[in-house]
mmCIF file of C-alpha atoms in Angstrom:
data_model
loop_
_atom_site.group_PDB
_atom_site.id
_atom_site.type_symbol
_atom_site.label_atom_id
_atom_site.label_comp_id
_atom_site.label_asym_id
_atom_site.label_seq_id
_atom_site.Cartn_x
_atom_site.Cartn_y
_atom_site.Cartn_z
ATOM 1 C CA UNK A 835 0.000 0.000 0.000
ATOM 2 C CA UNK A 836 0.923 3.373 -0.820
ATOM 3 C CA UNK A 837 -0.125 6.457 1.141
ATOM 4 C CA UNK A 838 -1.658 9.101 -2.011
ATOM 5 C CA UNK A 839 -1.808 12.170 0.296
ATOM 6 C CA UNK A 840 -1.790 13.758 3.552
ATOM 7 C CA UNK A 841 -4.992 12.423 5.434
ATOM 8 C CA UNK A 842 -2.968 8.706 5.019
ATOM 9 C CA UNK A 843 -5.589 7.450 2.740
ATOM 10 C CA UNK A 844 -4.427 4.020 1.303
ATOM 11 C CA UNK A 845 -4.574 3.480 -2.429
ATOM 12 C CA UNK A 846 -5.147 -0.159 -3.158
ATOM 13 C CA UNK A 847 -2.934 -1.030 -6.516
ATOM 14 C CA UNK A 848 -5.413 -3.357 -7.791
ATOM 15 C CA UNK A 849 -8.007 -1.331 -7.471
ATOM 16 C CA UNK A 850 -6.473 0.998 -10.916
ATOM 17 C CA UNK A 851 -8.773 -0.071 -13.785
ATOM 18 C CA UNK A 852 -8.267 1.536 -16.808
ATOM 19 C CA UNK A 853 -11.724 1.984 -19.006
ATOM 20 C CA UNK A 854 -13.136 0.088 -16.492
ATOM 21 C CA UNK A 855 -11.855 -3.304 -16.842
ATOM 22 C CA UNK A 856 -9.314 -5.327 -14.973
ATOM 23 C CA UNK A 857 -5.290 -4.738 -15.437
ATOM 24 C CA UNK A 858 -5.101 -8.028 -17.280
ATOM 25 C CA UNK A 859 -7.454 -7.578 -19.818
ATOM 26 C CA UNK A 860 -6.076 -4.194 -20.431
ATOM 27 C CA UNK A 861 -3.324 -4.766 -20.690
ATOM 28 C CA UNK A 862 -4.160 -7.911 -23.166
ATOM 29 C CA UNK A 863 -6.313 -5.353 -25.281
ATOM 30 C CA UNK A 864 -2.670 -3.370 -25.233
ATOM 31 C CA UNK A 865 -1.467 -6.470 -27.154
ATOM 32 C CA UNK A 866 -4.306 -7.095 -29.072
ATOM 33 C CA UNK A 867 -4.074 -3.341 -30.475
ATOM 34 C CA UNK A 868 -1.382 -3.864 -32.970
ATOM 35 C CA UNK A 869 -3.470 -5.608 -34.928
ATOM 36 C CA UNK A 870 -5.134 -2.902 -35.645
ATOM 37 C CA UNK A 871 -2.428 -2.260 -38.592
ATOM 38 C CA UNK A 872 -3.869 -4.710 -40.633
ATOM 39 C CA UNK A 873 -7.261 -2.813 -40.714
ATOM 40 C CA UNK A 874 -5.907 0.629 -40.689
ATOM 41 C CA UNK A 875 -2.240 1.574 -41.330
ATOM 42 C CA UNK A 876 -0.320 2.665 -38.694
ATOM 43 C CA UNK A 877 -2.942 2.576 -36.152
ATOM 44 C CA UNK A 878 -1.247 -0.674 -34.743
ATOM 45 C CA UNK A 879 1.712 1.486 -33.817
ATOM 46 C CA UNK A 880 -0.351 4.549 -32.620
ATOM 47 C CA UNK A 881 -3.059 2.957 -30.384
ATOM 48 C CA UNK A 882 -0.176 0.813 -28.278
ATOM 49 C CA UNK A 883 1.407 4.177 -27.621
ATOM 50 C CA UNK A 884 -1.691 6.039 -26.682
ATOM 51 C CA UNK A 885 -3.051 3.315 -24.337
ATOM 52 C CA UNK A 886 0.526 2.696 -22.710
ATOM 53 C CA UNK A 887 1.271 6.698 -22.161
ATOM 54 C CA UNK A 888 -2.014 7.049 -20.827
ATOM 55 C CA UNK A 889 -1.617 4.591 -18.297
ATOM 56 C CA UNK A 890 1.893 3.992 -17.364
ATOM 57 C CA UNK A 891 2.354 6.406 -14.398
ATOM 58 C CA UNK A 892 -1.026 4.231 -12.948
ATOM 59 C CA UNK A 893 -0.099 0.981 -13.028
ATOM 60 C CA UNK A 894 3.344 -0.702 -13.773
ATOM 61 C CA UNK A 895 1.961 -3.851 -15.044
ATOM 62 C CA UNK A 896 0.676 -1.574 -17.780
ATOM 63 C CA UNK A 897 4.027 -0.094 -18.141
ATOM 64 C CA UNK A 898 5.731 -3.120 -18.150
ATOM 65 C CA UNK A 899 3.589 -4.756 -20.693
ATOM 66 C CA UNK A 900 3.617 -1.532 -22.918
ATOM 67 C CA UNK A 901 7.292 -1.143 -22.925
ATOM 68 C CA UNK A 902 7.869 -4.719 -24.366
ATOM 69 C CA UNK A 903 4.843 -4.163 -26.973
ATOM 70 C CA UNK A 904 6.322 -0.354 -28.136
ATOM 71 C CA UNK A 905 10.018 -2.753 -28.441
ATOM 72 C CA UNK A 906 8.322 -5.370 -30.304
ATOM 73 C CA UNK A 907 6.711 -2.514 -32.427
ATOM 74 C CA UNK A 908 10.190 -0.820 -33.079
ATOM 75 C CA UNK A 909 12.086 -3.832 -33.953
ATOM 76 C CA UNK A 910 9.029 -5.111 -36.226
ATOM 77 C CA UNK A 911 9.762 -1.865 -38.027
ATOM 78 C CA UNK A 912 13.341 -2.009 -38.611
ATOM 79 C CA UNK A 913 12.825 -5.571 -39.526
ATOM 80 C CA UNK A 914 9.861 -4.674 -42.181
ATOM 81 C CA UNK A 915 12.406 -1.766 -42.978
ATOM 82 C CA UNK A 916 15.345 -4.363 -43.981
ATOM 83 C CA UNK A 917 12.802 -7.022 -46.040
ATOM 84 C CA UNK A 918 11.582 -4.187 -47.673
ATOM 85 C CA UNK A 919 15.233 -3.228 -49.224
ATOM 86 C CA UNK A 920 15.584 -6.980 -49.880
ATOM 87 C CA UNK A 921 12.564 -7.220 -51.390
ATOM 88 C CA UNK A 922 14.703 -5.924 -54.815
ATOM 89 C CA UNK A 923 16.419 -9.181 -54.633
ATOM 90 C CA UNK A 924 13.303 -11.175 -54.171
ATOM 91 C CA UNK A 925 14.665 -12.208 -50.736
ATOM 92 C CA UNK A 926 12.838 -10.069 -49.159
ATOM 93 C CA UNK A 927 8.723 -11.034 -50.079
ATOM 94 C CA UNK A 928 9.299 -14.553 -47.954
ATOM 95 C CA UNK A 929 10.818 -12.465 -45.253
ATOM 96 C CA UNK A 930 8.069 -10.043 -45.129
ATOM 97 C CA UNK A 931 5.124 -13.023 -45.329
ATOM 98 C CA UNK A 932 7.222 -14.902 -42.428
ATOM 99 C CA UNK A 933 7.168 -11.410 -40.407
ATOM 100 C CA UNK A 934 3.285 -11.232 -40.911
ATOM 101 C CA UNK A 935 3.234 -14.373 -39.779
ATOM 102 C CA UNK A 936 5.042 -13.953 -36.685
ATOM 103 C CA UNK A 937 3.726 -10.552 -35.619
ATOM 104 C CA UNK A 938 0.181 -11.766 -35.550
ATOM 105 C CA UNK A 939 1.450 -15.022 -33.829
ATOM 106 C CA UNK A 940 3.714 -13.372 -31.236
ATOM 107 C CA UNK A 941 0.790 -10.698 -30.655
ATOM 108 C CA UNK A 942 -2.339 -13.740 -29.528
ATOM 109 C CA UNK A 943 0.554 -15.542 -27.555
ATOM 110 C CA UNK A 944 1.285 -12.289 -25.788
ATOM 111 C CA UNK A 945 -2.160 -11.312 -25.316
ATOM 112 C CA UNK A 946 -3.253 -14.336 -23.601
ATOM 113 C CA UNK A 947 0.148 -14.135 -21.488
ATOM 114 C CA UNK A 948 -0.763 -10.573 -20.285
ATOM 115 C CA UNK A 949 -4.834 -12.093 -20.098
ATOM 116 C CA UNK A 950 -3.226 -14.514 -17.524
ATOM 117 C CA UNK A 951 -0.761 -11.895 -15.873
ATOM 118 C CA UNK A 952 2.250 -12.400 -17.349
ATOM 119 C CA UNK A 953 4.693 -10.099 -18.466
ATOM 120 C CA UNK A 954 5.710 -11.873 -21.738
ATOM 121 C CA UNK A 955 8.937 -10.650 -23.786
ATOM 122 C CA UNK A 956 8.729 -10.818 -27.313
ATOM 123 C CA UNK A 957 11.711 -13.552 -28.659
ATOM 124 C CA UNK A 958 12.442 -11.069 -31.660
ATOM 125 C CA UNK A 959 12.402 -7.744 -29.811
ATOM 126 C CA UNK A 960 14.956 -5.659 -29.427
ATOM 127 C CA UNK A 961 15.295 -3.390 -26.266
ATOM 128 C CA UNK A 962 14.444 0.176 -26.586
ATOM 129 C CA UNK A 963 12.847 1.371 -23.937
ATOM 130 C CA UNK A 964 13.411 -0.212 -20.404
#
């Protein structure tokens, strides 16, 4: 417990919900967000930020989760950045479709992780921002 101001009122750090809804599924929505590339462009990178800047002084699940999604995020982009050069050699179009692949893949695993509570790591992320 951690006293919030001067009259030693207790704030309880489970009792944070953002929108309303547990930490967990928040922060498995967080996850889930990047997806939202596929529908709109771009919008997979923007709504992980919002949500996680909103949120991260609050709770440091949140933080902790959003960090590892904003790495995964960056290094998806420098790797989409790379395939996309190679893609003049024709190396590059497998690499892209295997990237697809493995973004949507890595993004259910680490929404159910962070469903269940778990901080999960990306296996392909780089660290950015600690």
């Amino acid at each position: 417990m951690e006293i919030i101001n001067e009259k030693n009122v207790e704030k309880d750090p489970k009792a944070f919900k953002p929108w309303d809804m547990e930490q967990n599924h928040y922060c498995m929505l967080l996850h889930l967000s990047q997806l939202a590339s596929y529908v709109v462009p771009f919008f997979g990178i923007a709504l992980p930020i919002i949500m996680w800047s909103a949120n991260k002084d609050q709770s440091e699940l949140v933080d902790k989760q959003g960090k590892n999604v904003l790495n995964w995020n960056i290094s998806l982009l420098i790797y989409v950045a790379v395939s996309s050069i190679l893609c003049f050699i024709l190396i590059g179009i497998p690499m892209l479709l295997a990237l697809m692949f493995v973004s949507i893949i890595f993004t259910i695993i680490g929404a159910i992780k962070a469903g269940d509570g778990v901080i999960y790591k990306y296996p392909l992320a780089m660290t950015f921002i600690k």
